[in-house]
C-alpha atoms as one frame of an Amber mdcrd trajectory, in Angstrom:
protein
 -11.371  11.921   0.053 -10.451  11.626   3.707  -9.857   8.078   4.955  -9.164
   6.706   8.409  -7.434   3.507   9.328  -5.513   1.476  11.805  -3.550  -1.697
  12.297  -5.266  -4.886  13.473  -4.659  -4.226  17.190  -5.391  -0.469  16.995
  -1.991   0.675  18.298  -1.291   2.651  15.105  -4.052   4.888  13.725  -4.034
   7.345  10.849  -6.072   9.592   8.629  -5.137  10.606   5.118  -6.346  12.625
   2.166  -6.326  10.391  -0.907  -7.518  10.397  -4.499 -10.195   7.648  -4.616
  -9.750   7.425  -8.393  -6.271   5.896  -7.980  -6.675   2.498  -6.333  -4.081
  -0.006  -7.494  -3.947  -3.787  -7.491  -0.300  -4.895  -7.352   0.650  -8.414
  -8.429   4.398  -8.150  -7.633   6.112 -10.982  -5.799   6.786  -8.765  -2.747
   3.065  -8.042  -2.349   2.259 -11.728  -2.787   4.717 -12.713  -0.050   3.680
  -9.936   2.338  -0.030 -10.679   2.074   0.005 -14.426   1.521  -2.407 -13.752
  -1.342  -2.114 -13.190  -5.105  -2.082  -9.376  -4.870  -2.276  -6.316  -2.626
  -4.525  -3.283  -3.047  -3.053   0.150  -2.325  -4.045   3.816  -2.419  -1.545
   6.667  -2.356  -1.117   9.945  -0.523   1.642  12.490  -0.075   3.385  12.165
   3.293   2.131  15.654   4.193  -1.457  14.371   3.741  -1.071  11.494   6.222
  -1.426  12.014   9.980  -0.217   9.066  12.052  -0.903   8.369  15.747   1.568
   5.917  17.234   4.971   4.823  15.980   5.018   2.287  13.161   8.218   0.347
  12.700   9.906   0.265   9.285  12.404  -1.874   7.444  14.211  -1.311   4.146
  13.557  -3.536   1.148  14.689  -3.418  -2.463  11.534  -3.631  -4.571  11.192
  -5.506  -7.863  11.599  -2.090  -9.525  15.091  -1.754  -7.967  14.082   1.141
  -5.701  14.690   0.960  -1.963  11.366   1.031  -0.135  10.560   1.571   3.529
   7.880  -0.873   4.656   5.917   0.341   7.696   4.072  -1.991  10.041   2.725
  -2.144  13.585   5.409  -3.422  15.996   2.703  -5.033  18.152   0.474  -6.971
  15.713   2.611  -6.872  12.539  -0.062  -5.323  10.300   1.446  -3.755   7.188
   0.240  -0.165   6.848   2.376   1.935   4.487   5.274   1.896   2.050   7.454
   4.819   1.000  10.700   5.639  -0.771  13.800   6.229   1.372  13.184   9.950
   0.958   9.755   9.916   2.592   8.683  13.093   0.802   9.967  12.282  -2.706
   7.003  10.210  -3.891   3.535   9.403  -2.573   3.203   6.773   0.125   1.302
   3.563  -0.490  -1.454   2.969   2.056  -2.617  -0.613   2.435  -6.279  -0.960
   1.463  -7.027  -3.506   4.187  -6.108  -1.017   6.928  -8.552   1.653   5.689
 -11.948   1.911   7.412 -13.627   3.240   4.241 -12.096   0.521   2.035 -15.403
  -0.674   0.587 -15.741   2.729  -1.108 -12.354   2.286  -2.832 -12.640   0.258
  -6.025  -9.464  -0.659  -7.962  -8.872   1.382 -11.118  -5.651  -0.220 -12.395
  -3.304  -3.132 -11.861   0.489  -3.314 -12.005   3.201  -5.999 -12.102   0.857
  -8.211 -14.115   3.763 -10.327 -15.333   3.784 -11.831 -11.799   0.002 -12.275
 -11.612  -1.520 -15.643 -10.877  -3.504 -16.563 -13.988  -6.649 -17.217 -11.936
  -6.483 -13.929  -9.997  -6.732 -11.295 -12.727  -8.986  -8.310 -13.243  -9.679
  -8.425 -17.003 -11.586  -5.112 -17.046  -8.806  -3.009 -15.464  -5.965  -1.380
 -17.370  -2.827  -3.452 -16.819   0.940  -3.067 -17.128   3.579  -5.797 -17.049
   5.595  -3.853 -14.470   4.920  -0.690 -12.502   3.759   2.006 -14.831
């Protein structure tokens, strides 16, 4: 499925080819802090399947998994857009659900880092793992 998206101010725009059957709710503490909410929803795409207009800024962060992640955001409005491994082509990128125009068509299919989940914010019908799986 082709999706389109942008940051809140529109400075950074993108389109990507994603698998709409892999939409993940993440309950990790990083996602909770970054969103100010109990979880973040993400879809993935290979870097070669993402076309970006504009220059997002990135910073390095060690994830709960121990991996170093690059966290991409708009330098103007601060909207978080993507996350990748240090080697940008090694693993799929995470695309933030809230930045996708077609987001209402993307229904979560799994949840990860459930050991950090707020008890009141679960999805009892989705497959769940304690960590990333």
